[in-house]
Amino acid sequence: MKIRLFIVVSCLITLSLITQAQNLKIGYVHVEKIFAQWPETKSAQKELAEYEDRLASRLQAKVKDFQTKLANYQNNGPSMDALTKRDAETELQNLQTQIQQFEANSEQSIAERNVSLLNPLQNKLKETIDQVAKENGYTHILSYGSSLLFTSDKSGDISYKVAQKLGFTLTEEVP
């Protein structure tokens, strides 16, 4: 009796696993390739580069001002009275501190701007991947670059459908 029960349970488990395996459809997507060729990503990268350039120009102006005042101090320092000399030294120290703070704040600001520009694009890409997967009956989508994908045929690649849904044509090579 126990043997029959064991055989019946084993058969039911096997049938259940076979049924689940038949419903499984796995696809993959080249996220990096899509992101590299997506016009919206290029636009965000251009905006970030322009922001970096503006900050670099402001930093350069601060450094130039510091260098001008330092040169003035070095040229006129010996002839300055003690009070003027101390004021000039304090001003130079303050300018140097401001430059260092501006550099640190700029790096943080650039990182924050990068996140604010790319997060919406990453979310949009994920939503689009989810839509394409659902429309095409995929139960699981893997990223092509991840170490989890060992082999696959081209029929599971939804990258071109995702790019099309995002409004551009994906090419073979990453620029």
Coordinates of N, CA and C in Angstrom, one line a residue:
M1 N 0.8 -1.2 0.0 CA 0.0 0.0 0.0 C 0.9 1.3 0.0
K2 N 1.9 1.3 0.8 CA 2.8 2.4 0.9 C 3.5 2.6 -0.4
I3 N 3.9 1.5 -1.1 CA 4.6 1.6 -2.3 C 3.7 2.2 -3.4
R4 N 2.4 1.8 -3.4 CA 1.5 2.3 -4.4 C 1.3 3.8 -4.2
L5 N 1.2 4.2 -3.0 CA 1.0 5.6 -2.6 C 2.2 6.4 -3.1
F6 N 3.4 5.9 -2.8 CA 4.7 6.5 -3.2 C 4.7 6.6 -4.7
I7 N 4.3 5.6 -5.5 CA 4.4 5.7 -6.9 C 3.4 6.7 -7.5
V8 N 2.2 6.7 -6.9 CA 1.2 7.7 -7.3 C 1.7 9.1 -7.1
V9 N 2.2 9.4 -5.9 CA 2.7 10.7 -5.5 C 3.9 11.1 -6.5
S10 N 4.8 10.1 -6.7 CA 5.9 10.4 -7.6 C 5.4 10.8 -9.0
C11 N 4.4 10.0 -9.5 CA 3.8 10.3 -10.8 C 3.2 11.7 -10.9
L12 N 2.5 12.1 -9.8 CA 1.8 13.4 -9.8 C 2.9 14.5 -9.7
I13 N 3.9 14.3 -9.0 CA 5.0 15.3 -8.9 C 5.7 15.5 -10.3
T14 N 6.0 14.3 -10.9 CA 6.6 14.4 -12.2 C 5.7 15.1 -13.2
L15 N 4.4 14.8 -13.3 CA 3.5 15.4 -14.2 C 3.4 16.9 -13.9
S16 N 3.4 17.3 -12.6 CA 3.4 18.7 -12.2 C 4.6 19.4 -12.8
L17 N 5.8 18.8 -12.6 CA 7.0 19.5 -13.1 C 7.0 19.6 -14.6
I18 N 6.5 18.6 -15.3 CA 6.5 18.6 -16.8 C 5.5 19.7 -17.2
T19 N 4.4 19.9 -16.6 CA 3.4 20.9 -16.9 C 4.0 22.3 -16.7
Q20 N 4.7 22.5 -15.6 CA 5.4 23.8 -15.3 C 6.5 24.1 -16.3
A21 N 7.2 23.1 -16.7 CA 8.3 23.3 -17.6 C 7.8 23.7 -19.0
Q22 N 6.6 23.2 -19.4 CA 6.0 23.6 -20.7 C 5.5 25.0 -20.7
N23 N 5.2 25.6 -19.5 CA 4.7 27.0 -19.5 C 5.9 27.9 -19.3
L24 N 7.1 27.4 -19.2 CA 8.3 28.3 -19.0 C 8.8 28.8 -20.3
K25 N 8.9 30.1 -20.5 CA 9.5 30.6 -21.7 C 10.5 31.7 -21.3
I26 N 11.8 31.5 -21.6 CA 12.8 32.4 -21.1 C 13.4 33.1 -22.3
G27 N 13.6 34.4 -22.2 CA 14.2 35.3 -23.2 C 15.3 36.0 -22.6
Y28 N 16.0 36.8 -23.4 CA 17.1 37.6 -22.9 C 17.1 38.9 -23.6
V29 N 17.8 39.9 -23.1 CA 17.9 41.2 -23.6 C 19.3 41.8 -23.4
H30 N 19.7 42.6 -24.4 CA 21.0 43.2 -24.3 C 20.8 44.6 -23.8
V31 N 20.7 44.7 -22.5 CA 20.4 46.0 -21.8 C 21.5 47.1 -22.1
E32 N 22.7 46.7 -22.0 CA 23.8 47.7 -22.3 C 23.8 48.1 -23.7
K33 N 23.6 47.3 -24.6 CA 23.5 47.6 -26.0 C 22.4 48.6 -26.3
I34 N 21.2 48.3 -25.8 CA 20.1 49.2 -25.9 C 20.4 50.5 -25.3
F35 N 20.9 50.5 -24.1 CA 21.2 51.8 -23.4 C 22.2 52.6 -24.2
A36 N 23.2 52.0 -24.8 CA 24.2 52.7 -25.5 C 23.7 53.3 -26.8
Q37 N 22.7 52.7 -27.4 CA 22.2 53.2 -28.7 C 20.9 54.0 -28.6
W38 N 20.3 54.0 -27.4 CA 19.1 54.7 -27.2 C 19.3 56.2 -27.3
P39 N 18.6 56.9 -28.2 CA 18.7 58.4 -28.3 C 18.5 59.1 -27.0
E40 N 17.6 58.7 -26.2 CA 17.3 59.4 -25.0 C 18.5 59.3 -24.0
T41 N 19.2 58.2 -24.1 CA 20.4 58.0 -23.2 C 21.5 59.0 -23.7
K42 N 21.6 59.1 -25.1 CA 22.6 60.0 -25.6 C 22.3 61.4 -25.3
S43 N 21.0 61.8 -25.3 CA 20.6 63.1 -24.9 C 20.9 63.4 -23.4
A44 N 20.7 62.4 -22.6 CA 21.0 62.6 -21.1 C 22.5 62.7 -20.9
Q45 N 23.3 62.0 -21.7 CA 24.7 62.0 -21.5 C 25.2 63.4 -22.0
K46 N 24.6 63.9 -23.1 CA 25.0 65.2 -23.6 C 24.7 66.3 -22.6
E47 N 23.5 66.2 -22.0 CA 23.1 67.2 -21.0 C 24.0 67.1 -19.8
L48 N 24.4 65.9 -19.3 CA 25.4 65.8 -18.2 C 26.7 66.4 -18.6
A49 N 27.2 66.2 -19.8 CA 28.5 66.7 -20.2 C 28.4 68.2 -20.2
E50 N 27.3 68.8 -20.7 CA 27.2 70.3 -20.7 C 27.2 70.8 -19.3
Y51 N 26.5 70.1 -18.4 CA 26.5 70.5 -17.0 C 27.9 70.5 -16.4
E52 N 28.7 69.4 -16.7 CA 30.1 69.3 -16.2 C 30.9 70.4 -16.8
D53 N 30.7 70.8 -18.0 CA 31.5 71.9 -18.6 C 31.2 73.2 -17.9
R54 N 29.9 73.4 -17.6 CA 29.5 74.7 -16.9 C 30.2 74.8 -15.5
L55 N 30.2 73.6 -14.8 CA 30.9 73.6 -13.5 C 32.4 73.8 -13.6
A56 N 33.0 73.2 -14.7 CA 34.4 73.3 -14.9 C 34.8 74.7 -15.2
S57 N 33.9 75.4 -16.0 CA 34.2 76.8 -16.3 C 34.1 77.7 -15.0
R58 N 33.2 77.4 -14.2 CA 33.1 78.2 -12.9 C 34.3 77.9 -12.1
L59 N 34.7 76.6 -12.0 CA 35.9 76.3 -11.2 C 37.2 77.0 -11.8
Q60 N 37.3 77.0 -13.1 CA 38.4 77.6 -13.8 C 38.4 79.1 -13.5
A61 N 37.3 79.8 -13.4 CA 37.2 81.2 -13.1 C 37.7 81.4 -11.6
K62 N 37.3 80.5 -10.7 CA 37.7 80.7 -9.3 C 39.2 80.5 -9.2
V63 N 39.8 79.5 -9.9 CA 41.2 79.2 -9.9 C 42.0 80.4 -10.5
K64 N 41.5 81.0 -11.5 CA 42.1 82.1 -12.2 C 42.2 83.3 -11.2
D65 N 41.0 83.5 -10.5 CA 41.0 84.6 -9.6 C 42.0 84.4 -8.5
F66 N 42.1 83.2 -8.0 CA 43.0 82.8 -6.9 C 44.4 83.1 -7.4
Q67 N 44.8 82.6 -8.6 CA 46.1 82.8 -9.1 C 46.5 84.2 -9.3
T68 N 45.5 85.0 -9.8 CA 45.8 86.5 -9.9 C 46.1 87.1 -8.6
K69 N 45.3 86.8 -7.6 CA 45.5 87.4 -6.2 C 46.8 86.9 -5.6
L70 N 47.1 85.6 -5.9 CA 48.4 85.0 -5.4 C 49.6 85.7 -6.0
A71 N 49.5 85.9 -7.3 CA 50.6 86.6 -8.0 C 50.7 88.1 -7.5
N72 N 49.6 88.7 -7.2 CA 49.6 90.1 -6.7 C 50.3 90.1 -5.3
Y73 N 49.9 89.1 -4.5 CA 50.5 89.0 -3.1 C 52.0 88.7 -3.2
Q74 N 52.4 87.8 -4.1 CA 53.8 87.5 -4.2 C 54.6 88.7 -4.7
N75 N 54.1 89.5 -5.6 CA 54.8 90.6 -6.1 C 54.8 91.8 -5.2
N76 N 53.7 92.0 -4.5 CA 53.6 93.2 -3.6 C 53.7 92.9 -2.1
G77 N 53.8 91.6 -1.8 CA 53.9 91.2 -0.4 C 55.0 91.8 0.4
P78 N 56.2 91.9 -0.1 CA 57.3 92.5 0.7 C 57.0 93.9 1.0
S79 N 56.3 94.6 0.2 CA 56.1 96.1 0.4 C 54.8 96.3 1.2
M80 N 54.0 95.3 1.5 CA 52.8 95.5 2.2 C 53.0 95.7 3.7
D81 N 52.1 96.5 4.4 CA 52.2 96.6 5.8 C 51.6 95.3 6.4
A82 N 51.8 95.0 7.7 CA 51.5 93.8 8.3 C 50.0 93.5 8.2
L83 N 49.1 94.5 8.4 CA 47.7 94.3 8.4 C 47.2 93.9 7.0
T84 N 47.7 94.6 6.0 CA 47.3 94.3 4.6 C 47.8 93.0 4.2
K85 N 49.0 92.6 4.6 CA 49.6 91.3 4.3 C 48.7 90.2 4.9
R86 N 48.3 90.4 6.2 CA 47.5 89.4 6.9 C 46.2 89.2 6.2
D87 N 45.6 90.4 5.8 CA 44.3 90.3 5.1 C 44.4 89.6 3.8
A88 N 45.5 89.8 3.1 CA 45.7 89.2 1.8 C 45.9 87.6 2.0
E89 N 46.6 87.3 3.0 CA 46.9 85.8 3.3 C 45.5 85.2 3.7
T90 N 44.8 85.8 4.5 CA 43.4 85.3 4.9 C 42.5 85.1 3.7
E91 N 42.5 86.1 2.8 CA 41.7 86.0 1.6 C 42.2 84.9 0.7
L92 N 43.5 84.7 0.5 CA 44.0 83.6 -0.3 C 43.6 82.2 0.3
Q93 N 43.7 82.1 1.7 CA 43.3 80.9 2.3 C 41.8 80.6 2.1
N94 N 41.0 81.6 2.2 CA 39.6 81.5 2.0 C 39.3 81.1 0.6
L95 N 39.9 81.7 -0.3 CA 39.7 81.3 -1.8 C 40.1 79.9 -2.0
Q96 N 41.2 79.5 -1.4 CA 41.7 78.1 -1.6 C 40.6 77.1 -1.0
T97 N 40.1 77.4 0.1 CA 39.1 76.6 0.8 C 37.8 76.6 -0.1
Q98 N 37.4 77.7 -0.6 CA 36.2 77.8 -1.5 C 36.4 76.9 -2.7
I99 N 37.6 76.9 -3.3 CA 37.9 76.1 -4.5 C 37.8 74.6 -4.2
Q100 N 38.4 74.2 -3.0 CA 38.3 72.8 -2.7 C 36.8 72.4 -2.4
Q101 N 36.1 73.3 -1.7 CA 34.7 73.0 -1.5 C 33.9 72.9 -2.8
F102 N 34.2 73.8 -3.7 CA 33.5 73.8 -5.0 C 33.8 72.5 -5.7
E103 N 35.0 72.1 -5.7 CA 35.4 70.8 -6.4 C 34.6 69.7 -5.8
A104 N 34.5 69.6 -4.5 CA 33.8 68.5 -3.8 C 32.3 68.5 -4.1
N105 N 31.8 69.7 -4.0 CA 30.3 69.9 -4.3 C 30.0 69.6 -5.7
S106 N 30.9 70.0 -6.6 CA 30.7 69.7 -8.1 C 30.6 68.2 -8.3
E107 N 31.6 67.5 -7.8 CA 31.6 66.0 -8.0 C 30.2 65.4 -7.5
Q108 N 29.8 65.8 -6.3 CA 28.6 65.3 -5.8 C 27.4 65.7 -6.6
S109 N 27.4 67.0 -7.1 CA 26.3 67.5 -7.9 C 26.2 66.8 -9.2
I110 N 27.4 66.5 -9.8 CA 27.4 65.7 -11.1 C 26.9 64.3 -10.9
A111 N 27.2 63.7 -9.8 CA 26.7 62.3 -9.5 C 25.2 62.3 -9.3
E112 N 24.7 63.3 -8.6 CA 23.3 63.5 -8.4 C 22.5 63.7 -9.7
R113 N 23.1 64.6 -10.5 CA 22.5 64.9 -11.8 C 22.5 63.6 -12.7
N114 N 23.6 62.9 -12.7 CA 23.6 61.6 -13.5 C 22.5 60.7 -13.0
V115 N 22.3 60.5 -11.7 CA 21.2 59.7 -11.2 C 19.9 60.2 -11.6
S116 N 19.7 61.5 -11.5 CA 18.4 62.1 -11.9 C 18.1 62.0 -13.3
L117 N 19.1 62.0 -14.2 CA 18.9 61.8 -15.6 C 18.7 60.4 -16.0
L118 N 19.4 59.5 -15.4 CA 19.4 58.1 -15.9 C 18.4 57.2 -15.2
N119 N 18.0 57.5 -14.0 CA 17.0 56.7 -13.3 C 15.7 56.6 -14.1
P120 N 15.1 57.7 -14.5 CA 13.9 57.6 -15.3 C 14.0 56.8 -16.6
L121 N 15.2 56.8 -17.2 CA 15.4 56.0 -18.4 C 15.5 54.6 -18.0
Q122 N 16.2 54.2 -16.9 CA 16.3 52.9 -16.5 C 14.9 52.3 -16.2
N123 N 14.1 53.1 -15.5 CA 12.7 52.7 -15.2 C 11.9 52.5 -16.5
K124 N 12.0 53.4 -17.4 CA 11.3 53.3 -18.7 C 11.8 52.0 -19.4
L125 N 13.1 51.7 -19.4 CA 13.6 50.5 -20.1 C 13.0 49.3 -19.4
K126 N 13.0 49.2 -18.1 CA 12.5 48.1 -17.4 C 11.0 47.8 -17.7
E127 N 10.3 48.9 -17.7 CA 8.8 48.8 -18.0 C 8.6 48.3 -19.4
T128 N 9.4 48.8 -20.4 CA 9.3 48.4 -21.8 C 9.7 46.9 -21.9
I129 N 10.7 46.5 -21.2 CA 11.1 45.0 -21.2 C 10.0 44.2 -20.7
D130 N 9.4 44.6 -19.6 CA 8.2 43.9 -19.0 C 7.1 43.8 -20.0
Q131 N 6.8 44.9 -20.7 CA 5.7 44.9 -21.7 C 6.0 44.0 -22.8
V132 N 7.2 44.0 -23.4 CA 7.5 43.2 -24.5 C 7.5 41.7 -24.1
A133 N 8.0 41.4 -22.9 CA 8.0 40.0 -22.4 C 6.5 39.5 -22.2
K134 N 5.7 40.4 -21.7 CA 4.3 40.0 -21.5 C 3.6 39.8 -22.9
E135 N 3.8 40.7 -23.8 CA 3.2 40.6 -25.2 C 3.6 39.4 -25.9
N136 N 4.9 38.9 -25.6 CA 5.4 37.7 -26.4 C 5.4 36.5 -25.5
G137 N 4.8 36.5 -24.4 CA 4.6 35.3 -23.6 C 5.8 34.8 -22.8
Y138 N 6.8 35.6 -22.6 CA 8.0 35.2 -21.8 C 7.6 35.2 -20.3
T139 N 8.1 34.2 -19.6 CA 7.9 34.1 -18.2 C 9.1 34.7 -17.5
H140 N 10.3 34.6 -18.1 CA 11.5 35.1 -17.5 C 12.4 35.8 -18.6
I141 N 13.0 36.9 -18.2 CA 13.9 37.6 -19.1 C 15.2 37.8 -18.3
L142 N 16.3 37.4 -19.0 CA 17.6 37.6 -18.4 C 18.4 38.7 -19.2
S143 N 19.3 39.3 -18.5 CA 20.2 40.3 -19.1 C 21.3 39.5 -19.8
Y144 N 21.6 39.8 -21.1 CA 22.6 39.1 -21.9 C 24.0 39.2 -21.2
G145 N 24.3 40.3 -20.6 CA 25.6 40.5 -20.1 C 25.8 39.8 -18.7
S146 N 24.8 39.3 -18.1 CA 24.9 38.7 -16.8 C 25.6 37.4 -16.9
S147 N 26.2 36.9 -15.8 CA 26.9 35.7 -15.8 C 25.9 34.5 -15.7
L148 N 24.6 34.8 -15.6 CA 23.6 33.7 -15.5 C 23.2 33.1 -16.9
L149 N 23.5 33.8 -17.9 CA 23.1 33.3 -19.3 C 24.3 32.6 -19.9
F150 N 24.2 31.3 -20.0 CA 25.3 30.6 -20.6 C 25.2 30.3 -22.1
T151 N 24.0 30.1 -22.5 CA 23.8 29.8 -24.0 C 22.3 30.1 -24.3
S152 N 22.1 30.5 -25.5 CA 20.7 30.8 -26.0 C 20.8 30.9 -27.5
D153 N 19.6 30.7 -28.1 CA 19.5 31.0 -29.5 C 18.9 32.4 -29.7
K154 N 19.0 32.9 -30.9 CA 18.5 34.2 -31.2 C 17.0 34.4 -31.0
S155 N 16.2 33.4 -31.1 CA 14.8 33.5 -30.9 C 14.4 34.1 -29.6
G156 N 15.2 33.9 -28.6 CA 14.9 34.4 -27.3 C 15.3 35.8 -27.0
D157 N 16.0 36.4 -28.0 CA 16.5 37.8 -27.9 C 15.4 38.8 -28.1
I158 N 15.0 39.5 -27.1 CA 13.9 40.5 -27.3 C 14.5 41.9 -27.4
S159 N 15.8 42.1 -27.5 CA 16.4 43.4 -27.6 C 15.9 44.3 -28.7
Y160 N 15.7 43.7 -29.9 CA 15.2 44.5 -31.0 C 13.8 44.9 -30.8
K161 N 13.0 44.1 -30.2 CA 11.6 44.5 -30.0 C 11.5 45.6 -28.9
V162 N 12.4 45.5 -27.9 CA 12.4 46.5 -26.9 C 12.8 47.9 -27.5
A163 N 13.9 47.8 -28.3 CA 14.3 49.1 -28.9 C 13.2 49.7 -29.8
Q164 N 12.6 48.8 -30.6 CA 11.5 49.3 -31.5 C 10.4 49.9 -30.6
K165 N 10.0 49.3 -29.5 CA 9.0 49.9 -28.6 C 9.5 51.2 -28.0
L166 N 10.8 51.4 -27.8 CA 11.3 52.6 -27.3 C 11.5 53.7 -28.4
G167 N 11.3 53.3 -29.7 CA 11.2 54.2 -30.8 C 12.5 54.4 -31.6
F168 N 13.4 53.4 -31.5 CA 14.6 53.5 -32.4 C 15.0 52.1 -32.8
T169 N 15.9 52.0 -33.8 CA 16.3 50.7 -34.4 C 17.7 50.4 -33.8
L170 N 17.8 49.2 -33.2 CA 19.0 48.7 -32.6 C 19.9 48.1 -33.7
T171 N 21.2 48.5 -33.7 CA 22.1 48.0 -34.7 C 22.9 46.9 -34.0
E172 N 23.7 46.1 -34.8 CA 24.4 45.0 -34.3 C 25.6 45.5 -33.4
E173 N 26.3 46.5 -33.8 CA 27.5 46.9 -33.1 C 27.2 48.0 -32.1
V174 N 27.9 48.0 -30.9 CA 27.8 49.1 -30.0 C 28.7 50.2 -30.5
P175 N 28.2 51.4 -30.6 CA 29.1 52.5 -31.1 C 30.2 52.8 -30.2

